[in-house]
Short mmCIF file of C-alpha atoms (C1' of nucleotides) in Angstrom, two decimals:
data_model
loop_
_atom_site.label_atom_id
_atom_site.label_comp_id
_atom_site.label_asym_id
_atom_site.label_seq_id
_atom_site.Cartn_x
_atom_site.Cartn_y
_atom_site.Cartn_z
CA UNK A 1 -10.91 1.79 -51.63
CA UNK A 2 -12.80 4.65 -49.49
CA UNK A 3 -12.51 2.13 -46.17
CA UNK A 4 -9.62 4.00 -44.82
CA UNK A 5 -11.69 7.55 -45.20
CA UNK A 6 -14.77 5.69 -43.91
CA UNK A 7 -12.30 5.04 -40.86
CA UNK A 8 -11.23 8.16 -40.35
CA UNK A 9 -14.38 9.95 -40.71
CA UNK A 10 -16.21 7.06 -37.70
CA UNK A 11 -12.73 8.00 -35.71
CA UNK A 12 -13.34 11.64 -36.11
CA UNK A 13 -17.23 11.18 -35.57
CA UNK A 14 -16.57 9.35 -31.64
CA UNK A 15 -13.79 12.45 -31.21
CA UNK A 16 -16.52 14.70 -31.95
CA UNK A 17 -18.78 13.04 -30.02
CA UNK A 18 -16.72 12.91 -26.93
CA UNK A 19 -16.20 16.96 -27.08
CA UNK A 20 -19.58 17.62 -27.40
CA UNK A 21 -20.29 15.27 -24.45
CA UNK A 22 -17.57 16.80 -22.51
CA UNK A 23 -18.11 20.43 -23.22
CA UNK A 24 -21.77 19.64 -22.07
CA UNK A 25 -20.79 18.01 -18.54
CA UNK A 26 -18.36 20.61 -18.16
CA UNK A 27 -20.19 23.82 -18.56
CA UNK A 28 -23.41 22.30 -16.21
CA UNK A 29 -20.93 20.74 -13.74
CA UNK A 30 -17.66 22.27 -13.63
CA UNK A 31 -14.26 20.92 -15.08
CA UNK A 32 -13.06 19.07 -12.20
CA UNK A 33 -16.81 17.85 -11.28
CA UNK A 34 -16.80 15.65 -14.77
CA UNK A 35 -15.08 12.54 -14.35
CA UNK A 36 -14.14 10.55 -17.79
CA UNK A 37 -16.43 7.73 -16.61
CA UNK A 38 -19.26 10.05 -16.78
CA UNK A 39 -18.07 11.34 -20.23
CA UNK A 40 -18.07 7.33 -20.89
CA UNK A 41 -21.23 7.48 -19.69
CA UNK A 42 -22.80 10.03 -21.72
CA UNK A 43 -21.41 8.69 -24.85
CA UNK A 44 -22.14 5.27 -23.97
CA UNK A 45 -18.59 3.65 -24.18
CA UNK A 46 -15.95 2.77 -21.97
CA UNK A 47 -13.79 4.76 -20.09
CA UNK A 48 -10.60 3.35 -21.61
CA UNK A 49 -12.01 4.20 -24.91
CA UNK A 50 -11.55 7.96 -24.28
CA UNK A 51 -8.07 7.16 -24.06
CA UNK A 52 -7.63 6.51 -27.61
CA UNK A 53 -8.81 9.60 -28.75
CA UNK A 54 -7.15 11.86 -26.26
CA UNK A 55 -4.10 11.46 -24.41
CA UNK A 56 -5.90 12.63 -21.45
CA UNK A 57 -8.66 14.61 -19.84
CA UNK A 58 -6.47 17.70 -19.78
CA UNK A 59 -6.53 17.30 -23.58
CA UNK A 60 -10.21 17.34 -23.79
CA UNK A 61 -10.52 20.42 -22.31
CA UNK A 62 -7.55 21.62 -24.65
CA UNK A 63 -9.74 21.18 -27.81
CA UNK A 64 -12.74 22.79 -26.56
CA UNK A 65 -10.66 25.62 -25.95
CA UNK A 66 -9.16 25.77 -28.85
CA UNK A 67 -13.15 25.77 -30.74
CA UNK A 68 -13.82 28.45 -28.36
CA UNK A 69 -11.37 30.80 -29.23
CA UNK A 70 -12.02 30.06 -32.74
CA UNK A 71 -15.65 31.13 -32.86
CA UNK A 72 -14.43 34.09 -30.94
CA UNK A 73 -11.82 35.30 -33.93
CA UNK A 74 -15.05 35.12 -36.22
CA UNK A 75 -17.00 37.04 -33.90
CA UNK A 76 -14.79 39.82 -33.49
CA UNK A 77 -13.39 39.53 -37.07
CA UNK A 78 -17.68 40.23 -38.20
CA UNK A 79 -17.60 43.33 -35.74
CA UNK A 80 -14.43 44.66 -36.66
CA UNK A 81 -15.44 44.52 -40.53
CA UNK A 82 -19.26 46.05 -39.41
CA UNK A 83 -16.94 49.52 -38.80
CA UNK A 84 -14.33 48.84 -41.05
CA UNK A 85 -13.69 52.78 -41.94
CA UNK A 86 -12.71 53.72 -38.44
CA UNK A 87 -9.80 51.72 -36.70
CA UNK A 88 -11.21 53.22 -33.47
CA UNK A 89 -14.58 52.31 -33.17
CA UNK A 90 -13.75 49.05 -34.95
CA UNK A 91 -11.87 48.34 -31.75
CA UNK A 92 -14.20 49.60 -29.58
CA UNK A 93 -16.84 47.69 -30.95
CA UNK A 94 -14.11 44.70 -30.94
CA UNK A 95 -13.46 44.85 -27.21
CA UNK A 96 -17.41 45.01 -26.74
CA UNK A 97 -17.95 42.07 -28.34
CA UNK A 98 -15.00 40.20 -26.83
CA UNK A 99 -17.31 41.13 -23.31
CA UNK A 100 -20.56 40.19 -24.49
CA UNK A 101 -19.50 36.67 -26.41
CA UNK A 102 -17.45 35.88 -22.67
CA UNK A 103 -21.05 36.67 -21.03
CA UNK A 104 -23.35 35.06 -23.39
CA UNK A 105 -21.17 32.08 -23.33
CA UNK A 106 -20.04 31.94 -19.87
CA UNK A 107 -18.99 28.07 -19.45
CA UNK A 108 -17.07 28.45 -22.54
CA UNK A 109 -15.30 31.32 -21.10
CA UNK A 110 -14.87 29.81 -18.12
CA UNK A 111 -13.04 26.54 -19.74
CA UNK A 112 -11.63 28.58 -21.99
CA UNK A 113 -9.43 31.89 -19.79
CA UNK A 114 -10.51 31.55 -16.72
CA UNK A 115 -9.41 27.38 -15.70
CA UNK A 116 -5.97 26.87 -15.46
CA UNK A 117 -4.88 23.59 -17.29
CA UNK A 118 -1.56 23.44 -15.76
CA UNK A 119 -0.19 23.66 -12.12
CA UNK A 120 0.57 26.86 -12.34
CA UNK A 121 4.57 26.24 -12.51
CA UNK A 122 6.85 23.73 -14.22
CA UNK A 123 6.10 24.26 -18.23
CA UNK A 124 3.77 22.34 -20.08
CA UNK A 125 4.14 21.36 -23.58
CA UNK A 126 -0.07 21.61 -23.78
CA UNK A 127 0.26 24.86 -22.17
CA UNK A 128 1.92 25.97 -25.61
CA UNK A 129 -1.02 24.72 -28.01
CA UNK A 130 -3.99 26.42 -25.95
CA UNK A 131 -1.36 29.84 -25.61
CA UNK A 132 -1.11 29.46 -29.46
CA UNK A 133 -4.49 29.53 -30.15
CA UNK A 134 -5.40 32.26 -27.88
CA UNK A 135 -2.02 34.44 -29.20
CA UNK A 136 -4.07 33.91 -32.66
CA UNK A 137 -7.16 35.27 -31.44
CA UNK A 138 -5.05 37.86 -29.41
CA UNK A 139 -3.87 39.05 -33.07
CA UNK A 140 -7.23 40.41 -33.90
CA UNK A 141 -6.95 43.01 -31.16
CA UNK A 142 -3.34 43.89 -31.48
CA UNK A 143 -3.84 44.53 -35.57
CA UNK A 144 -6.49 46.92 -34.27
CA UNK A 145 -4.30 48.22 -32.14
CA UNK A 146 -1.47 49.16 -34.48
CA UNK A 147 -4.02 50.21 -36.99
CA UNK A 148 -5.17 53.15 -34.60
CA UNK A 149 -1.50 54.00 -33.16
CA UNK A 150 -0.56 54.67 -37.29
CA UNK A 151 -3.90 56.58 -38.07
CA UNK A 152 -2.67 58.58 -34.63
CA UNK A 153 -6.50 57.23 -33.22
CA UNK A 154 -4.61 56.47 -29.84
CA UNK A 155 -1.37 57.50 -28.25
CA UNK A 156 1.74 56.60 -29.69
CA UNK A 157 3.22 52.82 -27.21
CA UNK A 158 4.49 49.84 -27.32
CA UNK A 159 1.65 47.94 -29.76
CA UNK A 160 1.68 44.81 -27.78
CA UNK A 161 1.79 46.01 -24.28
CA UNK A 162 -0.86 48.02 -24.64
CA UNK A 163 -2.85 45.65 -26.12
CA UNK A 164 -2.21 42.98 -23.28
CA UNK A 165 -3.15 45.67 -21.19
CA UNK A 166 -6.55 46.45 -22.70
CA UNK A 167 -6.96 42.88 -22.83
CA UNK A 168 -6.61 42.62 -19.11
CA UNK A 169 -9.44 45.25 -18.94
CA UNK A 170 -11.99 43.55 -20.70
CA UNK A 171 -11.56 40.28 -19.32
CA UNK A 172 -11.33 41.95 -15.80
CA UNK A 173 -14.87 42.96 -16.63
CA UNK A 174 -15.83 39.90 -17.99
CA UNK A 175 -14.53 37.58 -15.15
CA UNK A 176 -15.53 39.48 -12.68
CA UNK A 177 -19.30 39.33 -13.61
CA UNK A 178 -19.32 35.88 -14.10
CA UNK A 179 -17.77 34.77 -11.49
CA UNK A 180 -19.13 37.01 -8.67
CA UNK A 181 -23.15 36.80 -9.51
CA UNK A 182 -23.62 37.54 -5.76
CA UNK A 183 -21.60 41.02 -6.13
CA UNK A 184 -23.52 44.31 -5.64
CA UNK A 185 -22.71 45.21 -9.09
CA UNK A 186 -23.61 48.41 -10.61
CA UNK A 187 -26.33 48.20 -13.31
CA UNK A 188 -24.11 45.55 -16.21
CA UNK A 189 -24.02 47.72 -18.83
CA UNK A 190 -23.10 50.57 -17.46
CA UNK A 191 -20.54 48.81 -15.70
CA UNK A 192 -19.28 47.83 -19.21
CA UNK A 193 -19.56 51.46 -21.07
CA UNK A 194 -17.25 52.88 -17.97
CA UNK A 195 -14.94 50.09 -18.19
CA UNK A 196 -14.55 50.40 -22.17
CA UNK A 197 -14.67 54.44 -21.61
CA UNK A 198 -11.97 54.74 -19.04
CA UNK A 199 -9.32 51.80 -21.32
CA UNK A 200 -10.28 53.98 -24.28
CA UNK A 201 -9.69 57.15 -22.54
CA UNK A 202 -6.54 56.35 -21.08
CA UNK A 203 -5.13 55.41 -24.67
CA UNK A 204 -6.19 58.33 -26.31
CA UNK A 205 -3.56 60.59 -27.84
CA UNK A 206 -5.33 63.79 -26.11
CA UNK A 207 -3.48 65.55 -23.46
CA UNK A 208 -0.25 64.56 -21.98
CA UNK B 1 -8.81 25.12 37.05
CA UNK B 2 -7.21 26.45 34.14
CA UNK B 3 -7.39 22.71 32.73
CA UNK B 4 -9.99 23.96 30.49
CA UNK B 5 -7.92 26.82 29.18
CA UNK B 6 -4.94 24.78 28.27
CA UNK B 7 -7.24 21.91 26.57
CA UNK B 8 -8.66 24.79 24.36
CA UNK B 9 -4.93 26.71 23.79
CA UNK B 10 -3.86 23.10 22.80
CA UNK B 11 -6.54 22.49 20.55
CA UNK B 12 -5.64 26.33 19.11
CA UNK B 13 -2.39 25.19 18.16
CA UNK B 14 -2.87 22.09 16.51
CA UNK B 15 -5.33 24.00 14.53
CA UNK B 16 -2.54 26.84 13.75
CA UNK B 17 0.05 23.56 12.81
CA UNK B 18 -2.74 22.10 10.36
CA UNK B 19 -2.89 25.50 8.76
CA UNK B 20 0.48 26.33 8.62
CA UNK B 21 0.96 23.21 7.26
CA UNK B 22 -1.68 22.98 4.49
CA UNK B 23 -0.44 26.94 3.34
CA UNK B 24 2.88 25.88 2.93
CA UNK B 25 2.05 22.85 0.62
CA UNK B 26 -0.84 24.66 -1.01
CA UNK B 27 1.45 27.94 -2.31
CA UNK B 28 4.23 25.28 -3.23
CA UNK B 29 1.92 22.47 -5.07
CA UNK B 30 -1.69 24.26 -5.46
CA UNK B 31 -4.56 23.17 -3.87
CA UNK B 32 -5.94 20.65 -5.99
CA UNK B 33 -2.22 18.49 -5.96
CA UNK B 34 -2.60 18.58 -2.13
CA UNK B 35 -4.39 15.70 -0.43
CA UNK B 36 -5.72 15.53 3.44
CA UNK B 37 -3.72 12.89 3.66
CA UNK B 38 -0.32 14.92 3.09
CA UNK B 39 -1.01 17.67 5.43
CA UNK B 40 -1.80 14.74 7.85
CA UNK B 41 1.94 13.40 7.40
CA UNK B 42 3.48 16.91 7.50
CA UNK B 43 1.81 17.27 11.23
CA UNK B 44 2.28 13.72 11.72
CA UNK B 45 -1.02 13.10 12.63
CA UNK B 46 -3.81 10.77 11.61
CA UNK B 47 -5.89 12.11 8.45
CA UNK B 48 -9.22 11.50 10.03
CA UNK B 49 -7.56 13.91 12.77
CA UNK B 50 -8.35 17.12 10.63
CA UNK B 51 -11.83 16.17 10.22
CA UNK B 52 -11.69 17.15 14.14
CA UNK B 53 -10.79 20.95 13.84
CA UNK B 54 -12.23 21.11 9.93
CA UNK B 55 -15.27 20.01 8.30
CA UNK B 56 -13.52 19.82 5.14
CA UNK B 57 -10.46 20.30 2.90
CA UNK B 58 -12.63 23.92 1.56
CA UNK B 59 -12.99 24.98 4.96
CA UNK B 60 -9.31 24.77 5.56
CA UNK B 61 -8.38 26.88 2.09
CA UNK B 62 -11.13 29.02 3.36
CA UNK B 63 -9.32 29.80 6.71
CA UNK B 64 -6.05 30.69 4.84
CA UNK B 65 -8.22 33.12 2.63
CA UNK B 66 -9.41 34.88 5.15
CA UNK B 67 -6.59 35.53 7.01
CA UNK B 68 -4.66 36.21 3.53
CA UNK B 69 -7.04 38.94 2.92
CA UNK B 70 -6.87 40.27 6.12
CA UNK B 71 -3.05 40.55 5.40
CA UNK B 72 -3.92 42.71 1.42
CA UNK B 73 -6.14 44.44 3.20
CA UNK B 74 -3.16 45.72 5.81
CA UNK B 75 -1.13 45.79 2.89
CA UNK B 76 -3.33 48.41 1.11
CA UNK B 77 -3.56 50.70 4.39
CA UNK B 78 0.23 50.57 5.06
CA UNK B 79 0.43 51.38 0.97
CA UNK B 80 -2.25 54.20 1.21
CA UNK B 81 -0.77 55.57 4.66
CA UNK B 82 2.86 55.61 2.83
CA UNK B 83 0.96 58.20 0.54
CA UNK B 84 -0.84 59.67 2.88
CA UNK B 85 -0.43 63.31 0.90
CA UNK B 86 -1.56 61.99 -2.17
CA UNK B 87 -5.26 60.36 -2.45
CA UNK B 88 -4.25 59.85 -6.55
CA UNK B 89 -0.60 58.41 -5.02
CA UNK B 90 -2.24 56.52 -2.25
CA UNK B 91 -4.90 55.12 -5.01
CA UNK B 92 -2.33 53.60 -7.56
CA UNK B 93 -0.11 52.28 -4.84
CA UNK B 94 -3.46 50.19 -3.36
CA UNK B 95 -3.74 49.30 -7.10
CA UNK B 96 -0.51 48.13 -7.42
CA UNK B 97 -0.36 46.29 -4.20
CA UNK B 98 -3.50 44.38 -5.44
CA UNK B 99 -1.89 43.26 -8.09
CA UNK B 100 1.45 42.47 -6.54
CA UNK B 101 -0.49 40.49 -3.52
CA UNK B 102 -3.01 38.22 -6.27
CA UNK B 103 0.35 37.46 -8.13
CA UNK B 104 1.88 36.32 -4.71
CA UNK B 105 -1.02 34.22 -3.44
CA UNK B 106 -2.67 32.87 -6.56
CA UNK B 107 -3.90 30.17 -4.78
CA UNK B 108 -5.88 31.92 -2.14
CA UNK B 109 -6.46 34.65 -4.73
CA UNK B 110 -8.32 31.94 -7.19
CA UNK B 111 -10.11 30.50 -4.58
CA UNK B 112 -11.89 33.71 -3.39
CA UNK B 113 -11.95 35.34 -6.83
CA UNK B 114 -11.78 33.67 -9.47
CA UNK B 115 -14.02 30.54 -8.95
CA UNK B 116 -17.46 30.97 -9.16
CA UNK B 117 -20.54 30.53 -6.59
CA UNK B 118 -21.94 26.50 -7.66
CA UNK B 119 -25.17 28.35 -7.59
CA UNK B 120 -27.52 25.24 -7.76
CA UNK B 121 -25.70 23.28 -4.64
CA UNK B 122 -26.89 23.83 -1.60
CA UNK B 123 -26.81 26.15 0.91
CA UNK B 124 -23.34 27.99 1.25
CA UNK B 125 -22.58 30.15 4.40
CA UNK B 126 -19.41 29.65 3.37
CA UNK B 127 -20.00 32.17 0.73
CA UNK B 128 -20.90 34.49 2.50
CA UNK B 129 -17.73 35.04 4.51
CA UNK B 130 -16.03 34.86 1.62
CA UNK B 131 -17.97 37.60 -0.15
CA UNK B 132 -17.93 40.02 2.93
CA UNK B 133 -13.56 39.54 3.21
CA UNK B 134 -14.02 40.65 -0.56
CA UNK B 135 -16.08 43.27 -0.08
CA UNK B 136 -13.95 44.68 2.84
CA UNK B 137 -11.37 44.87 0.52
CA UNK B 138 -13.35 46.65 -2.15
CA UNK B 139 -14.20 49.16 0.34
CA UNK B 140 -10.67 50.17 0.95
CA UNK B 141 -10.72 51.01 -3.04
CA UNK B 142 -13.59 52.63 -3.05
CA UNK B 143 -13.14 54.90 -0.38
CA UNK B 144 -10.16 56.25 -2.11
CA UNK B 145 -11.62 56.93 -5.58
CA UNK B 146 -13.85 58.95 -3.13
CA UNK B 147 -11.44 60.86 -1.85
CA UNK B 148 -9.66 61.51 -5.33
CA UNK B 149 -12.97 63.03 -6.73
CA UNK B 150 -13.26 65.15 -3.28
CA UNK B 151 -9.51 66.67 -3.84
CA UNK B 152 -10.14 66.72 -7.98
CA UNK B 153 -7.59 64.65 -8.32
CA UNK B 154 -9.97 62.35 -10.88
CA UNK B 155 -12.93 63.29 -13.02
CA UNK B 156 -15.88 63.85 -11.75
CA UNK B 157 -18.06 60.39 -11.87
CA UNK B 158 -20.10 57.95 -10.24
CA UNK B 159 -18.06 56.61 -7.58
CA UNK B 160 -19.10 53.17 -7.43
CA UNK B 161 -19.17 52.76 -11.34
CA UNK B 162 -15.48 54.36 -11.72
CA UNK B 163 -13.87 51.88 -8.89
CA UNK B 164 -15.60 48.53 -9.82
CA UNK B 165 -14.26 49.22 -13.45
CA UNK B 166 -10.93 50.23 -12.00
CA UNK B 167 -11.12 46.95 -10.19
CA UNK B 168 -12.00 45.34 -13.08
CA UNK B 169 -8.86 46.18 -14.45
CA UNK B 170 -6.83 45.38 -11.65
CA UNK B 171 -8.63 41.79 -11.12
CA UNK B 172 -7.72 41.50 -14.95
CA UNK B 173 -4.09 41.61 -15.29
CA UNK B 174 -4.12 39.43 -12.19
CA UNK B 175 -6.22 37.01 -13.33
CA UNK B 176 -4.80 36.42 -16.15
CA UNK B 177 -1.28 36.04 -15.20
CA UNK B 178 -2.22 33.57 -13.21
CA UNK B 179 -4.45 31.60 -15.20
CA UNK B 180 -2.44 31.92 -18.85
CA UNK B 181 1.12 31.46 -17.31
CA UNK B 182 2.02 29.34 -20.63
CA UNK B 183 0.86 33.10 -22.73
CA UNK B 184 3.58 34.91 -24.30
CA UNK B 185 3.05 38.23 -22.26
CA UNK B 186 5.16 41.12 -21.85
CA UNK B 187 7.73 41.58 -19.19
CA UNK B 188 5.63 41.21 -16.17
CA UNK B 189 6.54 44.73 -14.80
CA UNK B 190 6.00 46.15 -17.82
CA UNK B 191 2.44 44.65 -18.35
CA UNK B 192 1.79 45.81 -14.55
CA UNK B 193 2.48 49.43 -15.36
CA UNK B 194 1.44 49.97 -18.66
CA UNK B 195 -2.39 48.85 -17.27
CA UNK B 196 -1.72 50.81 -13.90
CA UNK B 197 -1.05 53.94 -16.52
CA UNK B 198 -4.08 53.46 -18.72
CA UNK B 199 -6.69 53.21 -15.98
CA UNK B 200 -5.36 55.91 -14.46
CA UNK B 201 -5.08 58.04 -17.58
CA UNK B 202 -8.27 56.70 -18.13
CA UNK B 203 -10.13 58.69 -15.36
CA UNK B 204 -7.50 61.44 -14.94
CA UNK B 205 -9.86 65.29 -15.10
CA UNK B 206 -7.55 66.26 -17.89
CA UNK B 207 -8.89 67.03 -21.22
CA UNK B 208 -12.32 66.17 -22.52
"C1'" DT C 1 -11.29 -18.87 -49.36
"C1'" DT C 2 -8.26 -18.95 -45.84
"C1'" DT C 3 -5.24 -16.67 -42.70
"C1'" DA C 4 -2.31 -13.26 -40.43
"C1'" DG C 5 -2.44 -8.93 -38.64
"C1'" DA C 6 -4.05 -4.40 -37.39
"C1'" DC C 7 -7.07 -2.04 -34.59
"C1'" DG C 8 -11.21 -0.37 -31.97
"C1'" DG C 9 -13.13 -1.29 -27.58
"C1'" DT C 10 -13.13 -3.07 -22.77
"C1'" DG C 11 -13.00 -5.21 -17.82
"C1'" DA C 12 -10.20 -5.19 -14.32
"C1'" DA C 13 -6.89 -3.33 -11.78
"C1'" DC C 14 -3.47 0.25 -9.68
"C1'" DG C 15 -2.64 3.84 -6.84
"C1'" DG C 16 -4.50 7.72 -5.63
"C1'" DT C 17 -8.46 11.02 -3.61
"C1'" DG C 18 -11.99 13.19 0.27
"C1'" DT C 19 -14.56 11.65 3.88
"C1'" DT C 20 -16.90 8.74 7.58
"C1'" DC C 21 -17.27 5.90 11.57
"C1'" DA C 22 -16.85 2.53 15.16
"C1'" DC C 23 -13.56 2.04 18.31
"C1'" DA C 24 -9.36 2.65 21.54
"C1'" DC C 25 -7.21 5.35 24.66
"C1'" DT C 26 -6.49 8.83 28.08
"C1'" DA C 27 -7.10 12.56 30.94
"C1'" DT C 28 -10.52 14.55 33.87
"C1'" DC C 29 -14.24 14.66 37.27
"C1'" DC C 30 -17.26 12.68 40.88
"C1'" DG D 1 -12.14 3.45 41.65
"C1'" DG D 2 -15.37 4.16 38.20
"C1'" DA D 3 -18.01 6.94 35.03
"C1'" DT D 4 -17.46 10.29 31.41
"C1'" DA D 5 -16.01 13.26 27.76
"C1'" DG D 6 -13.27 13.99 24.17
"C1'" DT D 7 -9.00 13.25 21.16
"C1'" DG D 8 -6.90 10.35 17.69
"C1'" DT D 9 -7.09 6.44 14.48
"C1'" DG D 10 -7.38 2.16 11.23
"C1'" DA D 11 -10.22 0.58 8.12
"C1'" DA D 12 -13.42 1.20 4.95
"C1'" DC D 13 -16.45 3.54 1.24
"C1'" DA D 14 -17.14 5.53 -3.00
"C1'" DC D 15 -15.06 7.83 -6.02
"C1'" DC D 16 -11.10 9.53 -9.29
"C1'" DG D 17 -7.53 9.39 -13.73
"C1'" DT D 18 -5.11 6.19 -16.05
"C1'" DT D 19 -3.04 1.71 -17.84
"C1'" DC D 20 -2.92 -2.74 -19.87
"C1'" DA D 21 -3.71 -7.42 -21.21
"C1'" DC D 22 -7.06 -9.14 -23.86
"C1'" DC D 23 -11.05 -9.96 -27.01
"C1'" DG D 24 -13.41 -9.60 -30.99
"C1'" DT D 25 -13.99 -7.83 -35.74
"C1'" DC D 26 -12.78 -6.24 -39.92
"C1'" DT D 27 -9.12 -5.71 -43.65
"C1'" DA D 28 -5.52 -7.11 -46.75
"C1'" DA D 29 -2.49 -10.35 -48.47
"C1'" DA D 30 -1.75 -15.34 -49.88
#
DNA sequence: TTTAGACGGTGAACGGTGTTCACACTATCC
DNA sequence: GGATAGTGTGAACACCGTTCACCGTCTAAA
């Protein structure tokens, strides 16, 4: 009797469908541009339909984030393990690629840290899922973290404040070129070497 | 015939009322959760009303940036002038103040930093304003990293590269407090000054 | 084979949104 | 007094996210 996985797998097909559709519309258009009737659209059902597969449109946008940070975690997981005899440059090189996967994929950046879901107070249940799934990815750099503060590669802290702070750095960077195109911007990549240079230098265990 | 006068003060002060209005509602529900038609019943006027002094909901937001940035911008010269010794001092205070003032307005700071340029829609003089209040306010930054490299106070470095990263990191921590509210971050202070003490370790002239 | 039920999909509607526009009213000027 | 300019508005338009009664179809038991 395989009709009740043939079921699931159509059911998980249209979900699939719907994402892709979504994630599309958003990152041409904008979130809030992308109305479910043109996701409907796209797909070629009804708007109601959506409805069955997510509990609403703030869910959508929930999943794709939650894809997002997962190809992330891979990404930085591949350049951590490139340099995997020195804690240091593995984090280095992490932080780097955390920059260039936020500029290379800019509407999934966008959707993914840079849209707030939520009015920003009153909590949200959702909120927790897409903070879970970010604290996951978050892990990678904070391992890296601890890693150097043991092998004495970086001045002895607090593991996860400093982490959250050189997380702040990097997506500083990252934000601010995507979402200011119009700035008069030094050259990008030297931008980026500076920014990495001064977070690295100001956890280094040298001097006071 | 000061008729036309008080036709123009009166017109003035509506205008003031409809802003006052749509700040107060905007910092206590966000933008989006605002309609036209709210800030119309908080004046007690008709909605089609504001149409008359605004050519859209944007251009009101846009007002309320402006003069919000005016205010940081005051902010970060009263800050700097409190240090007025200390360029170094006067430099982490204006960083701090940043900060403090995105955290405070993350409405007006979203709108003018954190959401990007539609660059296919059409023209946008609106942008433009927008970018020069920004780039006032970069100024005031930049002037002082100046002045820190002048007195030796920093290392030695391209000016311009050294205080867009620095604003990078700034523009991060702010960003993303406002954006991941639902993220499990450090104490808020703590987060604050832990990034305030790596950027500034970061281009400190000690050591190598 | 028939039948009861579960379930995917939908049209229509609800209550909202930003915005426009023809029109009323009034205060001013000739 | 009458023309005029300009402020304020009710009603409407075209959307939006979301809900719900309802319609088929397909499955599982009788």
């Amino acid at each position: 009797m395989g009709v009740t996985e043939r079921k699931a797998r159509e059911k998980e097909e249209l979900k699939r469908q719907i994402l892709d559709a979504a994630r599309e519309l958003f990152v041409r258009d904008g979130y809030e541009s992308v109305s479910m009737r043109k996701i409907a659209d796209k797909i070629e059902y009804s708007p109601a339909t959506i409805y069955t597969y997510f509990k609403d449109k703030d869910e959508i946008l929930d999943c794709l984030c939650e894809e997002t940070f997962l190809k992330l975690h891979v990404d930085k997981l591949a350049a951590a393990h490139q340099m995997k005899g020195d804690a240091l440059q593995a984090l280095k090189k992490g932080m780097e690629t955390y920059i260039r996967f936020g500029l290379e994929h800019p509407e999934h950046y966008i959707v993914t840290f840079m849209l707030r879901a939520a009015p920003y107070h009153g909590p949200r249940a959702r909120e927790t899922r897409k903070a879970k799934t970010g604290q996951q990815c978050f892990d990678d750099m904070r391992n890296l973290v601890r890693r150097c503060m043991e092998e004495g590669k970086i001045m002895k802290a607090d593991v996860e404040e400093t982490s959250q702070a050189l997380w702040a750095g990097i997506h500083g960077v990252t934000a601010l070129l995507i979402t200011l195109p119009g700035f008069p911007f030094v050259e990008r990549e030297r931008l980026i070497r500076r920014t990495l240079e001064i977070l690295v230098r100001g956890i280094s265990p040298h001097g006071k």
